[in-house]
């Protein structure tokens, strides 16, 4: 029979756990709102960048002098996988599902005889990948969201990637992150950064803009603009991915902590039931002893 | 859309800074400033560090410093993608001078060409910013 005192201690400890998880849930909800606002605010830039690049890429595609970032390095032997995860745990399957996707990609590529390299943004991803792919991790960035995720930080990563690409350290670069749908649904998305994959062009939009298929004039020239635009675009894509990831992380944590709070509540109910029953049993036992003692006299 | 106006948008990676209908904007293009009115030829241009001026009637209603970026012009719209943008009236002279001297110090420490180019760009931005502040 469980000891009354032990039960009491147990209930108290679960109660304080519940307090912590519900506080974490509130914090995650507040952070989620902020992350979502930030992600929304950055959307116009990315959209317009996409549109500009789309028309430029269409014009420059197939030309001999197209920049490498657009056309690729002519090989696809070495793949770089950028794994964007969180720095902290306690957010359900968030980190694990991103790492699982990265791992799956890596195994497929290795089976095809390719070389794979990893670049981790976020401590959790590195920790999980280190076990299997320790020697393939060529860089890690931590604490990117502290105190605030800014474009400068994403641009620094973007520049590092471009420098590595130009030095011939890899041929294809893919970013793996979790796209934010809602607090309970985050979709792990691999997105190819290098070479540039043009988004689906929208025919209807040209009409609306009064372009009617007119071709842009480029100043100074297509190539100069592309060489300036492509590296910026990579920084933007990384920034966008990280913002989505931040929103997803907080969403996942909010859901995980909500579940934990609810589980703790259930546990407290069950334990309280056992506690009361045990207490009642003890009282009944004592009563029987007293009564039978009295009858014996 | 009102007759004789174009939709002008100024966007930074972090947010949409400005979105309004204007009569004319003057943008500091890589190969010289250009004004954008309604029915401009579609054009994409890179920008040098300089000042964007929004004109209404015959007066300048807004002056914004940009540290470089891209401009997309269509007959009805002008979109500027700026990496850094700040209203001319809000430029802090002291901070900018500090930035310029920091950048000049870094130039002496720059080891390779790539680094040198990056630092020279920072100097150009800071110099243009000081010039814009007047």
GROMACS .gro file of C-alpha atoms in nm:
model
  431
    1UNK     CA    1   0.000   0.000   0.000
    2UNK     CA    2   0.141   0.339  -0.100
    3UNK     CA    3   0.252   0.559   0.183
    4UNK     CA    4   0.039   0.870   0.236
    5UNK     CA    5   0.337   1.098   0.271
    6UNK     CA    6   0.500   0.968  -0.048
    7UNK     CA    7   0.180   1.030  -0.238
    8UNK     CA    8   0.159   1.384  -0.107
    9UNK     CA    9   0.516   1.454  -0.220
   10UNK     CA   10   0.446   1.304  -0.560
   11UNK     CA   11   0.134   1.518  -0.611
   12UNK     CA   12   0.322   1.832  -0.515
   13UNK     CA   13   0.602   1.756  -0.756
   14UNK     CA   14   0.364   1.694  -1.046
   15UNK     CA   15   0.185   2.017  -0.959
   16UNK     CA   16   0.504   2.218  -0.986
   17UNK     CA   17   0.588   2.046  -1.314
   18UNK     CA   18   0.248   2.150  -1.442
   19UNK     CA   19   0.317   2.507  -1.340
   20UNK     CA   20   0.641   2.505  -1.538
   21UNK     CA   21   0.494   2.350  -1.851
   22UNK     CA   22   0.198   2.584  -1.853
   23UNK     CA   23   0.430   2.883  -1.813
   24UNK     CA   24   0.641   2.754  -2.102
   25UNK     CA   25   0.328   2.719  -2.309
   26UNK     CA   26   0.237   3.083  -2.248
   27UNK     CA   27   0.587   3.198  -2.334
   28UNK     CA   28   0.586   2.991  -2.652
   29UNK     CA   29   0.248   3.135  -2.750
   30UNK     CA   30   0.376   3.490  -2.707
   31UNK     CA   31   0.694   3.414  -2.898
   32UNK     CA   32   0.498   3.239  -3.169
   33UNK     CA   33   0.292   3.551  -3.228
   34UNK     CA   34   0.603   3.761  -3.258
   35UNK     CA   35   0.774   3.511  -3.488
   36UNK     CA   36   0.468   3.497  -3.709
   37UNK     CA   37   0.455   3.875  -3.736
   38UNK     CA   38   0.822   3.882  -3.829
   39UNK     CA   39   0.774   3.611  -4.089
   40UNK     CA   40   0.482   3.798  -4.241
   41UNK     CA   41   0.672   4.128  -4.247
   42UNK     CA   42   0.957   3.972  -4.441
   43UNK     CA   43   0.730   3.818  -4.702
   44UNK     CA   44   0.694   4.119  -4.941
   45UNK     CA   45   1.070   4.140  -4.997
   46UNK     CA   46   1.102   3.769  -5.072
   47UNK     CA   47   0.804   3.777  -5.308
   48UNK     CA   48   0.935   4.068  -5.510
   49UNK     CA   49   1.281   3.921  -5.517
   50UNK     CA   50   1.134   3.599  -5.656
   51UNK     CA   51   0.949   3.787  -5.927
   52UNK     CA   52   1.257   3.980  -6.035
   53UNK     CA   53   1.474   3.671  -6.032
   54UNK     CA   54   1.213   3.472  -6.220
   55UNK     CA   55   1.215   3.713  -6.513
   56UNK     CA   56   1.592   3.753  -6.507
   57UNK     CA   57   1.655   3.381  -6.486
   58UNK     CA   58   1.422   3.319  -6.778
   59UNK     CA   59   1.618   3.574  -6.981
   60UNK     CA   60   1.959   3.444  -6.882
   61UNK     CA   61   1.888   3.070  -6.883
   62UNK     CA   62   2.073   2.877  -7.146
   63UNK     CA   63   2.318   3.156  -7.213
   64UNK     CA   64   2.681   3.055  -7.206
   65UNK     CA   65   2.790   3.322  -6.961
   66UNK     CA   66   2.518   3.254  -6.702
   67UNK     CA   67   2.650   3.285  -6.347
   68UNK     CA   68   2.734   2.962  -6.169
   69UNK     CA   69   2.487   3.027  -5.889
   70UNK     CA   70   2.212   3.007  -6.153
   71UNK     CA   71   2.345   2.741  -6.386
   72UNK     CA   72   2.525   2.525  -6.130
   73UNK     CA   73   2.887   2.424  -6.132
   74UNK     CA   74   2.831   2.166  -6.402
   75UNK     CA   75   2.840   1.870  -6.166
   76UNK     CA   76   2.629   1.737  -5.880
   77UNK     CA   77   2.883   1.527  -5.699
   78UNK     CA   78   2.905   1.710  -5.368
   79UNK     CA   79   2.588   1.803  -5.184
   80UNK     CA   80   2.568   2.046  -4.896
   81UNK     CA   81   2.269   2.008  -4.667
   82UNK     CA   82   2.185   2.307  -4.449
   83UNK     CA   83   1.998   2.176  -4.148
   84UNK     CA   84   1.799   2.444  -3.967
   85UNK     CA   85   1.680   2.333  -3.624
   86UNK     CA   86   1.620   2.490  -3.285
   87UNK     CA   87   1.881   2.549  -3.017
   88UNK     CA   88   1.661   2.407  -2.745
   89UNK     CA   89   1.454   2.096  -2.698
   90UNK     CA   90   1.117   2.045  -2.529
   91UNK     CA   91   0.931   2.110  -2.849
   92UNK     CA   92   0.788   1.771  -2.936
   93UNK     CA   93   0.913   1.605  -3.250
   94UNK     CA   94   1.021   1.932  -3.411
   95UNK     CA   95   1.398   1.885  -3.417
   96UNK     CA   96   1.379   1.511  -3.470
   97UNK     CA   97   1.158   1.533  -3.777
   98UNK     CA   98   1.388   1.788  -3.943
   99UNK     CA   99   1.692   1.577  -3.869
  100UNK     CA  100   1.512   1.265  -3.992
  101UNK     CA  101   1.448   1.429  -4.329
  102UNK     CA  102   1.810   1.547  -4.354
  103UNK     CA  103   1.927   1.197  -4.267
  104UNK     CA  104   1.700   1.039  -4.524
  105UNK     CA  105   1.832   1.276  -4.793
  106UNK     CA  106   2.188   1.204  -4.693
  107UNK     CA  107   2.139   0.826  -4.713
  108UNK     CA  108   1.974   0.849  -5.055
  109UNK     CA  109   2.259   1.065  -5.186
  110UNK     CA  110   2.527   0.843  -5.037
  111UNK     CA  111   2.363   0.538  -5.194
  112UNK     CA  112   2.390   0.716  -5.529
  113UNK     CA  113   2.762   0.754  -5.470
  114UNK     CA  114   2.755   1.126  -5.394
  115UNK     CA  115   2.945   1.307  -5.124
  116UNK     CA  116   2.738   1.477  -4.855
  117UNK     CA  117   2.835   1.763  -4.627
  118UNK     CA  118   2.630   1.915  -4.348
  119UNK     CA  119   2.606   2.269  -4.222
  120UNK     CA  120   2.400   2.298  -3.905
  121UNK     CA  121   2.208   2.605  -3.797
  122UNK     CA  122   2.093   2.531  -3.443
  123UNK     CA  123   2.252   2.322  -3.170
  124UNK     CA  124   1.996   2.040  -3.160
  125UNK     CA  125   2.049   1.942  -3.522
  126UNK     CA  126   2.422   1.922  -3.476
  127UNK     CA  127   2.387   1.714  -3.159
  128UNK     CA  128   2.168   1.460  -3.334
  129UNK     CA  129   2.370   1.442  -3.655
  130UNK     CA  130   2.704   1.423  -3.481
  131UNK     CA  131   2.650   1.060  -3.388
  132UNK     CA  132   2.616   0.929  -3.745
  133UNK     CA  133   2.774   1.197  -3.962
  134UNK     CA  134   3.024   1.363  -3.729
  135UNK     CA  135   3.299   1.395  -3.988
  136UNK     CA  136   3.068   1.541  -4.251
  137UNK     CA  137   2.961   1.845  -4.051
  138UNK     CA  138   3.163   2.133  -4.189
  139UNK     CA  139   3.014   2.412  -3.982
  140UNK     CA  140   2.766   2.503  -3.712
  141UNK     CA  141   2.593   2.826  -3.620
  142UNK     CA  142   2.431   2.849  -3.278
  143UNK     CA  143   2.210   3.096  -3.096
  144UNK     CA  144   2.099   3.262  -3.416
  145UNK     CA  145   1.774   3.379  -3.259
  146UNK     CA  146   1.942   3.545  -2.962
  147UNK     CA  147   1.852   3.814  -2.887
  148UNK     CA  148   1.663   3.849  -3.214
  149UNK     CA  149   1.677   3.687  -3.554
  150UNK     CA  150   1.797   3.960  -3.788
  151UNK     CA  151   1.866   3.971  -4.158
  152UNK     CA  152   2.233   4.048  -4.094
  153UNK     CA  153   2.281   3.710  -3.930
  154UNK     CA  154   2.111   3.527  -4.214
  155UNK     CA  155   2.317   3.728  -4.462
  156UNK     CA  156   2.637   3.623  -4.286
  157UNK     CA  157   2.539   3.258  -4.333
  158UNK     CA  158   2.441   3.327  -4.694
  159UNK     CA  159   2.779   3.485  -4.766
  160UNK     CA  160   2.959   3.193  -4.608
  161UNK     CA  161   2.771   2.951  -4.830
  162UNK     CA  162   2.840   3.152  -5.144
  163UNK     CA  163   3.211   3.175  -5.058
  164UNK     CA  164   3.226   2.799  -5.005
  165UNK     CA  165   3.045   2.740  -5.332
  166UNK     CA  166   3.283   2.966  -5.521
  167UNK     CA  167   3.575   2.782  -5.366
  168UNK     CA  168   3.429   2.464  -5.516
  169UNK     CA  169   3.355   2.296  -5.185
  170UNK     CA  170   3.014   2.173  -5.304
  171UNK     CA  171   2.795   2.166  -5.614
  172UNK     CA  172   2.438   2.158  -5.485
  173UNK     CA  173   2.302   2.320  -5.172
  174UNK     CA  174   1.971   2.234  -5.006
  175UNK     CA  175   1.814   2.394  -4.701
  176UNK     CA  176   1.601   2.173  -4.476
  177UNK     CA  177   1.360   2.358  -4.248
  178UNK     CA  178   1.008   2.329  -4.112
  179UNK     CA  179   0.749   2.537  -4.288
  180UNK     CA  180   0.492   2.684  -4.052
  181UNK     CA  181   0.130   2.593  -4.123
  182UNK     CA  182  -0.026   2.618  -3.779
  183UNK     CA  183   0.062   2.556  -3.416
  184UNK     CA  184  -0.013   2.188  -3.460
  185UNK     CA  185   0.120   2.140  -3.811
  186UNK     CA  186   0.471   2.211  -3.934
  187UNK     CA  187   0.587   2.065  -4.260
  188UNK     CA  188   0.952   1.971  -4.308
  189UNK     CA  189   1.058   2.117  -4.640
  190UNK     CA  190   1.379   2.067  -4.835
  191UNK     CA  191   1.451   2.368  -5.054
  192UNK     CA  192   1.723   2.385  -5.314
  193UNK     CA  193   1.929   2.705  -5.289
  194UNK     CA  194   2.212   2.642  -5.535
  195UNK     CA  195   2.172   2.620  -5.829
  196UNK     CA  196   1.877   2.856  -5.831
  197UNK     CA  197   1.546   2.683  -5.899
  198UNK     CA  198   1.303   2.927  -6.059
  199UNK     CA  199   0.957   2.944  -5.904
  200UNK     CA  200   0.657   2.868  -6.126
  201UNK     CA  201   0.588   3.184  -6.322
  202UNK     CA  202   0.242   3.329  -6.310
  203UNK     CA  203   0.105   3.430  -6.650
  204UNK     CA  204  -0.187   3.626  -6.511
  205UNK     CA  205   0.030   3.867  -6.321
  206UNK     CA  206   0.200   4.009  -6.629
  207UNK     CA  207  -0.136   4.117  -6.765
  208UNK     CA  208  -0.231   4.291  -6.448
  209UNK     CA  209   0.093   4.486  -6.438
  210UNK     CA  210   0.031   4.622  -6.785
  211UNK     CA  211   0.341   4.447  -6.912
  212UNK     CA  212   0.173   4.240  -7.181
  213UNK     CA  213   0.482   4.032  -7.223
  214UNK     CA  214   0.708   4.335  -7.253
  215UNK     CA  215   1.070   4.263  -7.172
  216UNK     CA  216   1.251   4.441  -6.894
  217UNK     CA  217   1.539   4.670  -6.963
  218UNK     CA  218   1.837   4.592  -6.749
  219UNK     CA  219   2.068   4.850  -6.604
  220UNK     CA  220   2.366   4.802  -6.600
  221UNK     CA  221   2.326   4.459  -6.766
  222UNK     CA  222   2.161   4.124  -6.708
  223UNK     CA  223   2.478   3.962  -6.590
  224UNK     CA  224   2.579   4.238  -6.350
  225UNK     CA  225   2.235   4.239  -6.194
  226UNK     CA  226   2.229   3.862  -6.166
  227UNK     CA  227   2.568   3.849  -5.998
  228UNK     CA  228   2.440   4.100  -5.742
  229UNK     CA  229   2.094   3.952  -5.708
  230UNK     CA  230   2.176   3.582  -5.670
  231UNK     CA  231   2.387   3.600  -5.352
  232UNK     CA  232   2.131   3.836  -5.197
  233UNK     CA  233   1.860   3.590  -5.290
  234UNK     CA  234   2.039   3.310  -5.107
  235UNK     CA  235   2.060   3.522  -4.794
  236UNK     CA  236   1.692   3.602  -4.830
  237UNK     CA  237   1.596   3.238  -4.872
  238UNK     CA  238   1.802   3.145  -4.566
  239UNK     CA  239   1.640   3.430  -4.372
  240UNK     CA  240   1.294   3.322  -4.481
  241UNK     CA  241   1.366   2.961  -4.388
  242UNK     CA  242   1.493   3.061  -4.047
  243UNK     CA  243   1.190   3.279  -3.979
  244UNK     CA  244   0.955   2.998  -4.076
  245UNK     CA  245   1.159   2.766  -3.862
  246UNK     CA  246   1.137   2.998  -3.562
  247UNK     CA  247   0.760   3.018  -3.593
  248UNK     CA  248   0.739   2.640  -3.631
  249UNK     CA  249   0.961   2.585  -3.329
  250UNK     CA  250   0.744   2.799  -3.104
  251UNK     CA  251   0.430   2.641  -3.245
  252UNK     CA  252   0.564   2.293  -3.182
  253UNK     CA  253   0.673   2.386  -2.832
  254UNK     CA  254   0.336   2.539  -2.756
  255UNK     CA  255   0.157   2.220  -2.859
  256UNK     CA  256   0.404   1.998  -2.674
  257UNK     CA  257   0.372   2.201  -2.356
  258UNK     CA  258  -0.006   2.209  -2.387
  259UNK     CA  259  -0.005   1.828  -2.398
  260UNK     CA  260   0.236   1.809  -2.107
  261UNK     CA  261   0.018   2.042  -1.900
  262UNK     CA  262  -0.286   1.832  -1.974
  263UNK     CA  263  -0.105   1.508  -1.891
  264UNK     CA  264   0.015   1.654  -1.564
  265UNK     CA  265  -0.346   1.750  -1.482
  266UNK     CA  266  -0.464   1.393  -1.547
  267UNK     CA  267  -0.185   1.256  -1.337
  268UNK     CA  268  -0.271   1.487  -1.048
  269UNK     CA  269  -0.635   1.372  -1.064
  270UNK     CA  270  -0.535   1.005  -1.054
  271UNK     CA  271  -0.287   1.054  -0.774
  272UNK     CA  272  -0.536   1.255  -0.569
  273UNK     CA  273  -0.788   0.975  -0.610
  274UNK     CA  274  -0.536   0.718  -0.484
  275UNK     CA  275  -0.437   0.952  -0.202
  276UNK     CA  276  -0.797   0.999  -0.082
  277UNK     CA  277  -0.873   0.630  -0.111
  278UNK     CA  278  -0.564   0.542   0.089
  279UNK     CA  279  -0.650   0.797   0.354
  280UNK     CA  280  -1.005   0.663   0.379
  281UNK     CA  281  -0.877   0.306   0.403
  282UNK     CA  282  -0.647   0.405   0.687
  283UNK     CA  283  -0.932   0.573   0.875
  284UNK     CA  284  -1.163   0.274   0.823
  285UNK     CA  285  -0.889   0.043   0.944
  286UNK     CA  286  -0.840   0.244   1.261
  287UNK     CA  287  -1.216   0.255   1.326
  288UNK     CA  288  -1.243  -0.124   1.295
  289UNK     CA  289  -0.957  -0.163   1.540
  290UNK     CA  290  -1.123   0.064   1.795
  291UNK     CA  291  -1.465  -0.101   1.761
  292UNK     CA  292  -1.332  -0.453   1.784
  293UNK     CA  293  -1.116  -0.357   2.082
  294UNK     CA  294  -1.424  -0.216   2.256
  295UNK     CA  295  -1.629  -0.530   2.185
  296UNK     CA  296  -1.355  -0.749   2.330
  297UNK     CA  297  -1.369  -0.569   2.663
  298UNK     CA  298  -0.538   5.371  -5.940
  299UNK     CA  299  -0.542   5.748  -5.962
  300UNK     CA  300  -0.449   5.897  -6.298
  301UNK     CA  301  -0.086   6.004  -6.333
  302UNK     CA  302   0.029   5.816  -6.023
  303UNK     CA  303   0.245   5.514  -5.971
  304UNK     CA  304   0.250   5.272  -5.679
  305UNK     CA  305   0.581   5.310  -5.499
  306UNK     CA  306   0.703   5.046  -5.258
  307UNK     CA  307   1.015   5.043  -5.046
  308UNK     CA  308   1.091   4.703  -4.896
  309UNK     CA  309   1.368   4.588  -4.664
  310UNK     CA  310   1.429   4.220  -4.584
  311UNK     CA  311   1.273   4.269  -4.245
  312UNK     CA  312   0.960   4.460  -4.339
  313UNK     CA  313   0.765   4.672  -4.586
  314UNK     CA  314   0.885   5.026  -4.516
  315UNK     CA  315   0.672   5.233  -4.745
  316UNK     CA  316   0.384   5.168  -4.981
  317UNK     CA  317   0.202   5.462  -5.134
  318UNK     CA  318   0.088   5.621  -5.455
  319UNK     CA  319   0.315   5.897  -5.574
  320UNK     CA  320   0.362   6.118  -5.877
  321UNK     CA  321   0.732   6.061  -5.923
  322UNK     CA  322   1.023   5.896  -5.749
  323UNK     CA  323   1.389   5.958  -5.818
  324UNK     CA  324   1.600   5.650  -5.761
  325UNK     CA  325   1.982   5.637  -5.737
  326UNK     CA  326   2.061   5.378  -6.006
  327UNK     CA  327   2.403   5.222  -6.050
  328UNK     CA  328   2.457   5.423  -6.367
  329UNK     CA  329   2.299   5.748  -6.252
  330UNK     CA  330   1.979   5.867  -6.089
  331UNK     CA  331   1.657   5.810  -6.275
  332UNK     CA  332   1.308   5.945  -6.224
  333UNK     CA  333   1.008   5.715  -6.251
  334UNK     CA  334   0.675   5.848  -6.370
  335UNK     CA  335   0.364   5.663  -6.482
  336UNK     CA  336   0.406   5.446  -6.795
  337UNK     CA  337   0.779   5.403  -6.750
  338UNK     CA  338   0.945   5.126  -6.953
  339UNK     CA  339   0.976   4.801  -6.756
  340UNK     CA  340   1.322   4.801  -6.607
  341UNK     CA  341   1.535   4.631  -6.345
  342UNK     CA  342   1.833   4.816  -6.207
  343UNK     CA  343   2.084   4.784  -5.926
  344UNK     CA  344   2.122   5.079  -5.690
  345UNK     CA  345   2.423   5.257  -5.553
  346UNK     CA  346   2.420   5.405  -5.202
  347UNK     CA  347   2.222   5.726  -5.229
  348UNK     CA  348   1.895   5.904  -5.165
  349UNK     CA  349   1.550   5.815  -5.296
  350UNK     CA  350   1.330   6.120  -5.339
  351UNK     CA  351   0.953   6.108  -5.353
  352UNK     CA  352   0.805   6.398  -5.550
  353UNK     CA  353   0.449   6.526  -5.517
  354UNK     CA  354   0.363   6.818  -5.741
  355UNK     CA  355   0.682   7.018  -5.754
  356UNK     CA  356   0.808   6.948  -5.405
  357UNK     CA  357   1.000   6.662  -5.250
  358UNK     CA  358   0.782   6.500  -4.984
  359UNK     CA  359   1.019   6.232  -4.869
  360UNK     CA  360   1.393   6.164  -4.883
  361UNK     CA  361   1.516   5.822  -4.784
  362UNK     CA  362   1.874   5.702  -4.781
  363UNK     CA  363   1.937   5.350  -4.914
  364UNK     CA  364   2.264   5.162  -4.886
  365UNK     CA  365   2.216   4.984  -5.216
  366UNK     CA  366   1.975   4.725  -5.348
  367UNK     CA  367   1.755   4.672  -5.651
  368UNK     CA  368   1.472   4.853  -5.823
  369UNK     CA  369   1.201   4.701  -6.039
  370UNK     CA  370   1.001   4.939  -6.253
  371UNK     CA  371   0.684   4.858  -6.446
  372UNK     CA  372   0.443   5.101  -6.614
  373UNK     CA  373   0.229   5.119  -6.299
  374UNK     CA  374   0.468   5.038  -6.021
  375UNK     CA  375   0.812   5.104  -5.880
  376UNK     CA  376   0.949   4.859  -5.623
  377UNK     CA  377   1.275   4.921  -5.442
  378UNK     CA  378   1.440   4.636  -5.256
  379UNK     CA  379   1.682   4.801  -5.016
  380UNK     CA  380   1.925   4.629  -4.785
  381UNK     CA  381   1.931   4.922  -4.548
  382UNK     CA  382   1.705   5.224  -4.556
  383UNK     CA  383   1.675   5.523  -4.325
  384UNK     CA  384   1.500   5.857  -4.361
  385UNK     CA  385   1.749   6.134  -4.437
  386UNK     CA  386   1.620   6.339  -4.142
  387UNK     CA  387   1.698   6.050  -3.908
  388UNK     CA  388   2.062   5.995  -4.006
  389UNK     CA  389   2.281   6.021  -3.700
  390UNK     CA  390   2.594   6.212  -3.807
  391UNK     CA  391   2.802   6.101  -3.512
  392UNK     CA  392   2.722   5.733  -3.557
  393UNK     CA  393   2.786   5.752  -3.930
  394UNK     CA  394   3.123   5.920  -3.883
  395UNK     CA  395   3.210   5.648  -3.636
  396UNK     CA  396   3.108   5.390  -3.895
  397UNK     CA  397   3.326   5.554  -4.157
  398UNK     CA  398   3.633   5.563  -3.937
  399UNK     CA  399   3.574   5.202  -3.824
  400UNK     CA  400   3.553   5.096  -4.186
  401UNK     CA  401   3.873   5.286  -4.269
  402UNK     CA  402   4.051   5.112  -3.982
  403UNK     CA  403   3.929   4.777  -4.111
  404UNK     CA  404   4.062   4.856  -4.457
  405UNK     CA  405   4.415   4.864  -4.316
  406UNK     CA  406   4.357   4.519  -4.159
  407UNK     CA  407   4.195   4.365  -4.467
  408UNK     CA  408   4.396   4.061  -4.568
  409UNK     CA  409   4.269   3.950  -4.908
  410UNK     CA  410   4.096   4.112  -5.201
  411UNK     CA  411   3.748   3.985  -5.113
  412UNK     CA  412   3.772   4.141  -4.771
  413UNK     CA  413   3.903   4.464  -4.919
  414UNK     CA  414   3.611   4.488  -5.159
  415UNK     CA  415   3.364   4.435  -4.874
  416UNK     CA  416   3.526   4.704  -4.660
  417UNK     CA  417   3.548   4.948  -4.950
  418UNK     CA  418   3.176   4.901  -4.999
  419UNK     CA  419   3.116   4.986  -4.635
  420UNK     CA  420   3.324   5.303  -4.675
  421UNK     CA  421   3.128   5.403  -4.984
  422UNK     CA  422   2.799   5.351  -4.797
  423UNK     CA  423   2.913   5.556  -4.498
  424UNK     CA  424   3.045   5.835  -4.721
  425UNK     CA  425   2.721   5.850  -4.920
  426UNK     CA  426   2.528   5.857  -4.594
  427UNK     CA  427   2.727   6.153  -4.465
  428UNK     CA  428   2.678   6.331  -4.795
  429UNK     CA  429   2.304   6.270  -4.777
  430UNK     CA  430   2.291   6.410  -4.424
  431UNK     CA  431   2.443   6.728  -4.570
   0.00000   0.00000   0.00000
